[in-house]
Each structure stands twice: as structure tokens, then as C-alpha cells.
Coordinates of C-alpha atoms and ligand atoms in Angstrom, one line a residue:
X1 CA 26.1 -22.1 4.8
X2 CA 25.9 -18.6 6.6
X3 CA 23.7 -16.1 4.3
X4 CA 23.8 -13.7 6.9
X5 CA 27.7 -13.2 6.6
X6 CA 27.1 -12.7 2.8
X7 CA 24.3 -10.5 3.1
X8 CA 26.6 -8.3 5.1
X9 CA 28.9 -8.4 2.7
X10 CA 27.5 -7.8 -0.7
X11 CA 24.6 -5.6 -0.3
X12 CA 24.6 -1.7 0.1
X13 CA 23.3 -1.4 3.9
X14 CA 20.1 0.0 3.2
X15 CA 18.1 -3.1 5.0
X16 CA 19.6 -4.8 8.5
X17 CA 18.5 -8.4 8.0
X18 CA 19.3 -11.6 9.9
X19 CA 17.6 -14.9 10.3
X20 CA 17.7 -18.1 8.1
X21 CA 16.9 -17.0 4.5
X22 CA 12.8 -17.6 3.3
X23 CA 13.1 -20.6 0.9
X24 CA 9.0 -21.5 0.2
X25 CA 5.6 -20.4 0.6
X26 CA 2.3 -22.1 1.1
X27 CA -0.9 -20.9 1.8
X28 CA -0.6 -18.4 4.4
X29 CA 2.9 -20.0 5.6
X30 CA 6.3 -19.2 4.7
X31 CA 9.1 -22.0 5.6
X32 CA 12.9 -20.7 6.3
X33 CA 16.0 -22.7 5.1
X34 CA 16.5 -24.2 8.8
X35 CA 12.7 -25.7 8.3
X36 CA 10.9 -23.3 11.0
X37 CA 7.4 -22.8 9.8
X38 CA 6.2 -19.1 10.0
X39 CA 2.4 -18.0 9.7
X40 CA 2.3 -15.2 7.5
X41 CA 0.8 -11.9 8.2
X42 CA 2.8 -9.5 6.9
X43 CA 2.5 -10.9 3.3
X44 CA 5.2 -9.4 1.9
X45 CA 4.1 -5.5 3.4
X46 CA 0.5 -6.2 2.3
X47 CA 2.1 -8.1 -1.5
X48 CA 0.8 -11.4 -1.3
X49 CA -3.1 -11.1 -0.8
X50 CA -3.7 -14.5 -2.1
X51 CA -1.0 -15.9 0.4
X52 CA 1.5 -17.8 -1.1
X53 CA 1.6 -20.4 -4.5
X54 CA -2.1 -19.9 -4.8
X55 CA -2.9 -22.1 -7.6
X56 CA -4.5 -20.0 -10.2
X57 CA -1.9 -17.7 -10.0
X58 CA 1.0 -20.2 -10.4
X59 CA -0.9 -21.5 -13.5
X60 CA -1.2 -17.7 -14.7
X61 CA 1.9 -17.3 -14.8
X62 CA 3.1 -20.2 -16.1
X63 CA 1.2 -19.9 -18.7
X64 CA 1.9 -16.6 -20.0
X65 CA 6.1 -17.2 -19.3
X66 CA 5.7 -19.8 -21.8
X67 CA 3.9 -17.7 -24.4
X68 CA 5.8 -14.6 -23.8
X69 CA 7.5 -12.7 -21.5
X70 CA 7.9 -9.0 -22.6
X71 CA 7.6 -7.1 -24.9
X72 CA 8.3 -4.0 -23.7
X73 CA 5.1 -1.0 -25.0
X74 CA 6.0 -0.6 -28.6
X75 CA 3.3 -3.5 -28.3
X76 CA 0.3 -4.9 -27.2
X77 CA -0.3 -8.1 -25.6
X78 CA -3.5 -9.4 -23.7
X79 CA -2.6 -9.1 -20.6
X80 CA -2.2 -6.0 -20.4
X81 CA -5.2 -5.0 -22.0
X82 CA -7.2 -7.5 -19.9
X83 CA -6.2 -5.8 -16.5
X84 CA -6.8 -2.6 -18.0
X85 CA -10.5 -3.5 -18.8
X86 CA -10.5 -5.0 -15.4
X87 CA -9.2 -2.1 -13.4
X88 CA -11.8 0.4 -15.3
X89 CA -14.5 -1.7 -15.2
X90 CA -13.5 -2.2 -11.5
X91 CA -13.0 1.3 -10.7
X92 CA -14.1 5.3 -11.2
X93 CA -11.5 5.4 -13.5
X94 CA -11.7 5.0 -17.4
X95 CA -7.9 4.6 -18.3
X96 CA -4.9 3.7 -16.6
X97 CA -1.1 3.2 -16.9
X98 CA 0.9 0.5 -16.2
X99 CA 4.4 0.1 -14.0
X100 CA 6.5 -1.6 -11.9
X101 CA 5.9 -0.5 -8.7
X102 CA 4.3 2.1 -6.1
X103 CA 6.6 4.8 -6.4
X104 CA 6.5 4.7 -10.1
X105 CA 2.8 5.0 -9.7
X106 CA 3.0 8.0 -7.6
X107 CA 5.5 9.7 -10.2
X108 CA 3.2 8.8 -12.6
X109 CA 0.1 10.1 -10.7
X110 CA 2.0 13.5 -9.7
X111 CA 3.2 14.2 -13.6
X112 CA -0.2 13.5 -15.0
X113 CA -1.3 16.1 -12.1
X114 CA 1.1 18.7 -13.3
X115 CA 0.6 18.1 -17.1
X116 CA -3.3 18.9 -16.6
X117 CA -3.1 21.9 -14.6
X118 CA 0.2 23.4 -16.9
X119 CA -2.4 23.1 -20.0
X120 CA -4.8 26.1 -18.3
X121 CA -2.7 27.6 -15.4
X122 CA 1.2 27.1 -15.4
X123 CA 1.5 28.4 -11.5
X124 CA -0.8 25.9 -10.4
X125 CA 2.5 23.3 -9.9
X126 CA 2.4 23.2 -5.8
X127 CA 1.6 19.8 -4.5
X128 CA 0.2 19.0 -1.3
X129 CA 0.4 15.3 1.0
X130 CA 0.3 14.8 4.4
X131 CA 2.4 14.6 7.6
X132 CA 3.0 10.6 8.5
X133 CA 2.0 9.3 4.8
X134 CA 4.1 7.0 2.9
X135 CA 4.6 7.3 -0.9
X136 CA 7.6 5.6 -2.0
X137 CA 11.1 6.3 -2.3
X138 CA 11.7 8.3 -5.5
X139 CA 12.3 12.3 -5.6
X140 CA 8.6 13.1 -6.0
X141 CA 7.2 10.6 -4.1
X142 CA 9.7 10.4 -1.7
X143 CA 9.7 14.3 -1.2
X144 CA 5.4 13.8 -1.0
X145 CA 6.4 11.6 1.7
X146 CA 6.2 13.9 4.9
X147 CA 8.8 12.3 7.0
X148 CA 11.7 14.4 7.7
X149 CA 13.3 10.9 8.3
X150 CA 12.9 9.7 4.7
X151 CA 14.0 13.4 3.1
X152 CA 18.0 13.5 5.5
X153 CA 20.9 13.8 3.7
X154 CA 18.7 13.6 -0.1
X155 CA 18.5 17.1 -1.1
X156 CA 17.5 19.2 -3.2
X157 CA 14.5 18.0 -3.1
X158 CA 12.1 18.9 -5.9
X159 CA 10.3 22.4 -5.4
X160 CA 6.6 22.8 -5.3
X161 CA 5.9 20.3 -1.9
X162 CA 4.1 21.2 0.7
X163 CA 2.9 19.2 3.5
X164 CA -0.2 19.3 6.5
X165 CA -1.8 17.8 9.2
X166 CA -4.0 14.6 8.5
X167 CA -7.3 14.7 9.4
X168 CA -7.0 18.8 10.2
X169 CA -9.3 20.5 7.6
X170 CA -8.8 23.8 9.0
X171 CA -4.8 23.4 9.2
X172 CA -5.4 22.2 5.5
X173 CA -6.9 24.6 3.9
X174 CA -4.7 27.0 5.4
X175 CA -1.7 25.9 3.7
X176 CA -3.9 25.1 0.7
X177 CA -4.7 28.7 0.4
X178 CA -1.4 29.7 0.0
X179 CA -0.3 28.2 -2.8
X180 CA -1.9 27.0 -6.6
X181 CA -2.0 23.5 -6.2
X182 CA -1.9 20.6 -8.9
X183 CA -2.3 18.1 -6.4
X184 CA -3.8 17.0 -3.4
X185 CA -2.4 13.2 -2.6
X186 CA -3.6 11.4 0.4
X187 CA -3.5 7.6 1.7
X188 CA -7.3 7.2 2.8
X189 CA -5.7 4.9 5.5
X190 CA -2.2 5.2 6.4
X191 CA -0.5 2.4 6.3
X192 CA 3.5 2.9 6.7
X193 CA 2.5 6.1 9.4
X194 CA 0.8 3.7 11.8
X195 CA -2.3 2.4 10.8
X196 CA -4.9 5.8 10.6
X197 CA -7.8 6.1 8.9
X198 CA -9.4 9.5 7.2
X199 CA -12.3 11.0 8.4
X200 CA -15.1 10.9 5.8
X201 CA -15.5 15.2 6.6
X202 CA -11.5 15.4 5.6
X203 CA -11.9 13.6 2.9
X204 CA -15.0 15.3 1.6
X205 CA -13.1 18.5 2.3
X206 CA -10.3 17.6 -0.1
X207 CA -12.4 16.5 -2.6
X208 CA -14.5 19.8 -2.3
X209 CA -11.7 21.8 -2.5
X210 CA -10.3 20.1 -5.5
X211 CA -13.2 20.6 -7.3
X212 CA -13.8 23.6 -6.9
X213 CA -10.5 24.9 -7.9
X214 CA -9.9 22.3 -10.7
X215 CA -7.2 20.4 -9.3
X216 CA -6.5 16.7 -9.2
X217 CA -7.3 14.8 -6.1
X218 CA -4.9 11.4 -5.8
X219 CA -5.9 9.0 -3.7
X220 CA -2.7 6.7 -2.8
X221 CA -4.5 2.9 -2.7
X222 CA -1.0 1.2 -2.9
X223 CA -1.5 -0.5 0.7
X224 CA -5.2 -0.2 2.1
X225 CA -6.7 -0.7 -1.8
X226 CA -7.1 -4.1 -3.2
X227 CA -10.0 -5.8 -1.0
X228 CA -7.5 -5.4 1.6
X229 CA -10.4 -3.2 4.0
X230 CA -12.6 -5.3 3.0
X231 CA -14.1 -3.1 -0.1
X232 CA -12.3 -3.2 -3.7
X233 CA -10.9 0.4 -3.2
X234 CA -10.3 1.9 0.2
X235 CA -12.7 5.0 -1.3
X236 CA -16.0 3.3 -2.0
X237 CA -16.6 2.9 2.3
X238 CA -16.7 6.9 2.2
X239 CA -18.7 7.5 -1.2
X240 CA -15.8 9.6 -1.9
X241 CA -14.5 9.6 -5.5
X242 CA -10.5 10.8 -6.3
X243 CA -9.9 11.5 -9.7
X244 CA -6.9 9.6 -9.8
X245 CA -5.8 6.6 -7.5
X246 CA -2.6 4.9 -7.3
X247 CA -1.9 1.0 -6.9
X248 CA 0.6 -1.5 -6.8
X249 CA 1.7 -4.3 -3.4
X250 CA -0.9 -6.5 -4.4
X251 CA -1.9 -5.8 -7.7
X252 CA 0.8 -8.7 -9.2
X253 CA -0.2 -11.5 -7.4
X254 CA 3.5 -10.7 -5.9
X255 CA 5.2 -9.7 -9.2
X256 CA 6.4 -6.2 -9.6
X257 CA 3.0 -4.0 -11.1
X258 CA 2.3 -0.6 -10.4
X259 CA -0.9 1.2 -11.9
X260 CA -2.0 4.9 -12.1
X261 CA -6.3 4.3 -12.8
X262 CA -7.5 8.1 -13.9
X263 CA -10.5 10.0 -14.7
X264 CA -10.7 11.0 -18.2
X265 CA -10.5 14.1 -17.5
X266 CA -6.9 13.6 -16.4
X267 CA -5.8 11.4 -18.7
X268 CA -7.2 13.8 -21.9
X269 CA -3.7 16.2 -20.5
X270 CA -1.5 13.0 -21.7
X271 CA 0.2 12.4 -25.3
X272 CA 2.0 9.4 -26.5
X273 CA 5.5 10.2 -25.8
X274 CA 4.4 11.9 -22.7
X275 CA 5.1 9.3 -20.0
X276 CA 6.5 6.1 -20.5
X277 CA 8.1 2.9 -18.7
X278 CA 9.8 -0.1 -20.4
X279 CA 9.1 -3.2 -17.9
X280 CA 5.4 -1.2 -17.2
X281 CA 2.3 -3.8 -17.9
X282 CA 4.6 -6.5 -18.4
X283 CA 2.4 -9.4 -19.7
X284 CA 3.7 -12.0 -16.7
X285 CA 2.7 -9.6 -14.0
X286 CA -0.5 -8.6 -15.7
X287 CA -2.0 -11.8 -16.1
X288 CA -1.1 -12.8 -12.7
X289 CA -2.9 -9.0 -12.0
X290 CA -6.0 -10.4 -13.8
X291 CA -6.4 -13.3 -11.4
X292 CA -5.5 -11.6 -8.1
X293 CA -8.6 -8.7 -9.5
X294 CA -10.9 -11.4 -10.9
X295 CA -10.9 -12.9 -7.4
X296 CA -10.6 -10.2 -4.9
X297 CA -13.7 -8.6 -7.0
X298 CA -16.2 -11.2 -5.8
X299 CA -18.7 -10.1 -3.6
X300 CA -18.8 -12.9 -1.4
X301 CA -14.8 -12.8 -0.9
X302 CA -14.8 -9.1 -0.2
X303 CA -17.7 -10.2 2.6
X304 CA -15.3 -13.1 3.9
X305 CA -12.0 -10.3 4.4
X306 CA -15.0 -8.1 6.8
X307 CA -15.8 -10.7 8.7
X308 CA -12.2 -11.8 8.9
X309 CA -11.0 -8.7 9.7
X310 CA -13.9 -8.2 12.7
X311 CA -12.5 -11.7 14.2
X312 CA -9.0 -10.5 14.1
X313 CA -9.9 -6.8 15.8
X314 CA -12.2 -8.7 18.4
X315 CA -9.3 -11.3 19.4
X316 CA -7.0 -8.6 19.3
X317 CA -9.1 -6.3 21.6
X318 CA -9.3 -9.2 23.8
X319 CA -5.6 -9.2 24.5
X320 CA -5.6 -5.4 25.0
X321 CA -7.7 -6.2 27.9
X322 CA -5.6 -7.9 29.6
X323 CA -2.2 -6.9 28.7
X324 CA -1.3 -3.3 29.2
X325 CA 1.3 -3.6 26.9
X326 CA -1.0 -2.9 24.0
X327 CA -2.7 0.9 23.9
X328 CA -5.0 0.6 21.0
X329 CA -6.5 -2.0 18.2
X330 CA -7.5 -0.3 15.0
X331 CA -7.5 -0.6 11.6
X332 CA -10.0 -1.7 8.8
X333 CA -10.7 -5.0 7.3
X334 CA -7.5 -7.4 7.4
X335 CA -5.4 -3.8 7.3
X336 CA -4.9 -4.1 11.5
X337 CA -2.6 -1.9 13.7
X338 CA -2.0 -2.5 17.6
X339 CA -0.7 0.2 18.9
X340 CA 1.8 -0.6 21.7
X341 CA 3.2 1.3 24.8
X342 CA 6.9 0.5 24.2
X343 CA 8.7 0.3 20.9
X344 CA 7.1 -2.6 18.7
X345 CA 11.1 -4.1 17.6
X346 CA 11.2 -6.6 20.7
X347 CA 7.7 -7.8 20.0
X348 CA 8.2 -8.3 16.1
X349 CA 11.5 -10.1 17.2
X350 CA 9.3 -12.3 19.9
X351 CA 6.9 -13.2 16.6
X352 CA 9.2 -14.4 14.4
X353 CA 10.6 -16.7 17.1
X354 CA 7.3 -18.1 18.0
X355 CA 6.7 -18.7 14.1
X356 CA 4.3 -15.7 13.3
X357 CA 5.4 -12.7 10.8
X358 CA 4.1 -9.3 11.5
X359 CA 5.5 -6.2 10.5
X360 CA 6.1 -2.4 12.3
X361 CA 3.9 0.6 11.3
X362 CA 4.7 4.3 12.3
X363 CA 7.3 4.1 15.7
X364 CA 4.7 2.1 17.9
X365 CA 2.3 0.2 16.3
X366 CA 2.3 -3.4 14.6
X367 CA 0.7 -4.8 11.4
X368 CA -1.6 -7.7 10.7
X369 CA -2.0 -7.8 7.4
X370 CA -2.4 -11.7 6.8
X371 CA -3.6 -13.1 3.1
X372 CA -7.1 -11.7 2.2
X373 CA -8.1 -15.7 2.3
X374 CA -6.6 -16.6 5.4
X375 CA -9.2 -18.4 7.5
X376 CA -10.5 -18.2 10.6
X377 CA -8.4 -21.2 12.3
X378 CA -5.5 -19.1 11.5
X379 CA -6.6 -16.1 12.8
X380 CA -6.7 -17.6 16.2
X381 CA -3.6 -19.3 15.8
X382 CA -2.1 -16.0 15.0
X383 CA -3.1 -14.2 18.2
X384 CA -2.6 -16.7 20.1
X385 CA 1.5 -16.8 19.1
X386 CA 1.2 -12.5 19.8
X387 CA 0.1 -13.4 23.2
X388 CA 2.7 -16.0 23.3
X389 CA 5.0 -13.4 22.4
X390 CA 4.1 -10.3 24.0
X391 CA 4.0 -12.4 27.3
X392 CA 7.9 -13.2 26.7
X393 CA 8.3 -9.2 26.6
X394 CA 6.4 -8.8 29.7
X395 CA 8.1 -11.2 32.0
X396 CA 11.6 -10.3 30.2
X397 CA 11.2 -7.1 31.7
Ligands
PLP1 C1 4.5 0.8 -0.2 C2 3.8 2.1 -0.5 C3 4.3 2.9 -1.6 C4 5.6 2.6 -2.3 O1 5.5 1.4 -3.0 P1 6.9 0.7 -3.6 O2 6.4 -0.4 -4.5 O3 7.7 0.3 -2.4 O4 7.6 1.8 -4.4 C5 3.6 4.0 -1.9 N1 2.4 4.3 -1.2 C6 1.9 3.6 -0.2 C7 0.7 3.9 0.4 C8 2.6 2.4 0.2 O5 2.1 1.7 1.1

């Protein structure tokens, strides 16, 4: 049978996809209907951080399917609670809310922001994010998202948005001085944009800045937060605390499950009846949630993805030596970008033939971002298939 004919015909074009449809997942390897085995290192844009059927989360969540399934949050069930208690316990924060996804999170994250500034100063509404940032793809986060790109043909977009450089404090502040801000929200690393890292003096700029005049600093954790640089949170490598973070890609163990962890001084600005979300902390996706935490919390397996992550950058920056085709290697932890000289569509084309599944960042650069327990054996297998692959480029022309 020809999915790719039926994709074509029943789905709104919003994706172009080919190939012979994903039909299992083991381990750090996903298998396609035709039986080609691919190694796995785009994980579902950074989703599956345990890679794939990890046994304690199957069990999780086959476990909790059978006692319930939803409940929707007129209730409680432990689940729910449980990741709470993990995420604060976990985390600066001392409460959180529970979705579905990132760009819930980022709603979430941005109304909390305005509801705690409108209680003291009404005018202070503006929000500020940052050119090349990804925050998902509803109104507010998707008008937060500075990427003229994402924003054609959508508008109106919501008022109060306001955008500047990354990493420019003086470019910053100027725009920050213009307006009264509710909000400051930042990726520490970009992910989507290309693979950048903050500076710790930006960062410590924003958070200056927001403290001084009482406004809510958001740190957007969705992508880099998770173990996935090789800390718990993205934040705790610059000492730098936000007073709200967003999260979500791997917090389900590859279930939908978004999470907005706040400061209590935040959180005090919200009512019941103020926010809500029916699927939000569903009990399957939580307890799966519990595991992925419990396990990427260890110290020892944070220390593994650093170590991992310094084998991958070293094999990488090997290749870069000796192909020109690659410009730069950077990244943190497994979080990896190679930046290339020529458009990355070709390469990530030449991957998935040679069985290896990486994913574009920004318009040049390519992500690793293989489970957080992938080991070292496939590490080397990996580069070794880019190699493979960028050497087809080269000799095609
Ligand atoms: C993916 C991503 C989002 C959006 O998440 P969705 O679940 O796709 O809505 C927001 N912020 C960052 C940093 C992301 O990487």
C-alpha cells in the first residue's frame, strides 16, 4: 500500500512528507514499514529522551491506562500530583500547571505574566522575546516567536509584542526601555533558530532588569531543558534563576504534557477559574512524566549525557576538519548543531538514506539530538553514517 498517495490526499498541507511510514521503535532505533532500520537522533524534535519502548515507561503507562485514563481537573489523581512534587522539588519553582503541549505552556506562561503585573500596574502588558526563538504555534506564542516567517498571512496578531536581538544587551535594553513590560521570554539555548546558546552576561542582564522593575522573567526550557544539556534545567549551568520556566518535548516520555513551573510569587496572581485546560496533567502522560523525571534526575545519568555529548562534539569536530562542507560544531550536551555551508535539506535527505535521522535547525545548521541514554557505540555509528552521507553530497556535486 502507498501511504504517501494518502497522505497527500487527506491531510491539510501543512507538513511535506514522503518515505515509508515509521511502524516501531526500539532503543535508539526506529524501523519503517519497508524494514529499513534508522538510528535515531532526532527523537521525535528532542520528544523521546529515553529513546524508544524504554521499559519502565511502557510499564508506566500501562499501568495507569488500566486504572484510569482521564479524568479531566474537576479531579485529582496521583499522577498528577506526583509530577508536580517532582517538578518542584526538581526545580526553583514551587507550583506548576499542567498541559498538553509547548505552546500551551507558553500561553500559560505569558497569561500568568500579564495577570501579575495587571494586579499593580495595568500598562505593564508589553512582552518581549527574541529575534530567531521558537515558541510554538499559537497567537501568543506564535506572535513571541520572532520569525517574520511564522507570523505571514496570520494577522492581527496580538498587541503588546515586541522583539530584539539575542545576545545584544545594549540593543535590549533599548527596546526594553520603551515600553512597560510583563514579560521577558527567552530560550537559554535556541533550539528551532539554529542551535545558540545565551551568554551568561545576557542572561544576567535580563534577569537584572526584571527584577528590578518587577517583571516576570520566562525562561522557555521546552527543547534544551530536561537533562537534555547535560544539567536538569538549561538555567542551573549559568546560576541564573527565571521566575517562571516552560516545558514540554520530553516531559511525557513521548505523550502529549506541557508544564508552566512558577515562582510563588507568580503563581499568588492566579485564581481557580483563572486558567484552565481539560486534557492538562492527564494521569497517562503524567505518570509516564514521573519516570522520564525520576530517571533523567540522577546524578550519575546527567554525568553520562556530558560525557556523551563531549564524544559526539569531538567526532563531529573531527569531520569539520576534514570536510569543508561543515562551518561550525556547537551546541551543549546531547543538544548538537553543525552548522553547514550549503542548505542542510540534501544532507538530512542523504541521512535518512544511509539509516541515520537527524533533523534541520535555523536555515543551515543540523541537529543531533539522540536519546539522553544513547551509548557511545552509537555515537560513532552515527557520525560515521554523516560522513557517509555528507561524502554523497560532496562528490554529487
Ligand atoms: C517545540 C518548542 C515549542 C513548541 O512546542 P509544541 O509542543 O510544538 O507546541 C516552544 N518552545 C520551544 C523552545 C520549542 O522547542
Amino acid at each position: 500500500m502507498d501511504y504517501t498517495n494518502d497522505y497527500n490526499a487527506y491531510f491539510v498541507p501543512t507538513f511535506s512528507r514522503a518515505g515509508s511510514p515509521i511502524v516501531k521503535g526500539k532503543g535508539s532505533y526506529l524501523y519503517d514499514a519497508a524494514g529499513t532500520k534508522y538510528l535515531d537522533f532526532g527523537t521525535g524534535i528532542a520528544v523521546n529522551a529515553l529513546g524508544h519502548a524504554h521499559p519502565a515507561l511502557v510499564k508506566a503507562c500501562i499501568e495507569q491506562v488500566k486504572k484510569v485514563i482521564h479524568t479531566s481537573n474537576l479531579y485529582i489523581t496521583p499522577p498528577h500530583i506526583e509530577l508536580a512534587r517532582l517538578l518542584v522539588e526538581h526545580s526553583f519553582g514551587t507550583r506548576v500547571f499542567l498541559c498538553n503541549s509547548g505552546t500551551e505552556a507558553v500561553e500559560g506562561a505569558l497569561k500568568f505574566a500579564r495577570k501579575y503585573t495587571s494586579q499593580k500596574s495595568p500598562e505593564k502588558y508589553h512582552i518581549l522575546s527574541f529575534f530567531n526563538g521558537f515558541h510554538g504555534r499559537t497567537y501568543g506564542a506564535m506572535t513571541a516567536t520572532a520569525q517574520e516567517k511564522f507570523h505571514k498571512g496570520f494577522g492581527p496578531l496580538p498587541q503588546g509584542f515586541h522583539y530584539a536581538v539575542f545576545n545584544d544587551i545594549k540593543g535590549t535594553k533599548e527596546v526594553l526601555d520603551q515600553n512597560d513590560y510583563a514579560a521577558i521570554i527567552v530560550e537559554p539555548l535556541q533550539g528551532e533558530g539554529g542551535i545558540h546558546s545565551a551568554t551568561t552576561e545576557f542572561l544576567k542582564f535580563l534577569r537584572d532588569y526584571a527584577s528590578e522593575h518587577d517583571i516576570v522573567l520566562i525562561f522557555d526550557e521546552i527543547q534544551c531543558g530536561m537533562g537534555r544539556t547535560g544539567t536538569l534545567w538549561n538555567y542551573e549551568q549559568y546560576g541564573i534563576i527565571p521566575d517562571v520556566m516552560t516545558l514540554a518535548k520530553p516531559l511525557g516520555g513521548g505523550l502529549p504534557l506541557g508544564a508552566v513551573v512558577c515562582c510563588e510569587r507568580v503563581s499568588s496572581a492566579m485564581s481557580p477559574g483563572s486558567h484552565g485546560s481539560t486534557f492538562g496533567g492527564n494521569p497517562v502522560a503524567c505518570a509516564m512524566g514521573c519516570e522520564v523525571l525520576s530517571i533523567v534526575a540522577d546524578a550519575a545519568f546527567l554525568q553520562q549525557i556530558t560525557e556523551s555529548g563531549t564524544l559526539l562534539v569531538e567526532k563531529l569536530k573531527e569531520l569539520a576538519m576534514r570536510y569543508l562542507l561543515i562551518k561550525e560544531v556547537r551546541g551543549a550536551g546531547l543538544l548538537v548543531g553543525v552548522e553547514l555551508t550549503c542548505e542542510p535539506k540534501d544532507v538530512i535527505a542523504a541521512c535518512r538514506g544511509n539509516g541515520l535521522i537527524v533533523i534541520g535547525a535555523g536555515s543551515n545548521t543540523i541537529r543531533f539530538m539522540p536519546p539522553l541514554n544513547v551509548s557511545a557505540k552509537e555515537i560513532t555509528a552515527a557520525v560515521k553514517l554523516f560522513e557517509k552521507s555528507i561524502q554523497s553530497i560532496h562528490i554529487g556535486g
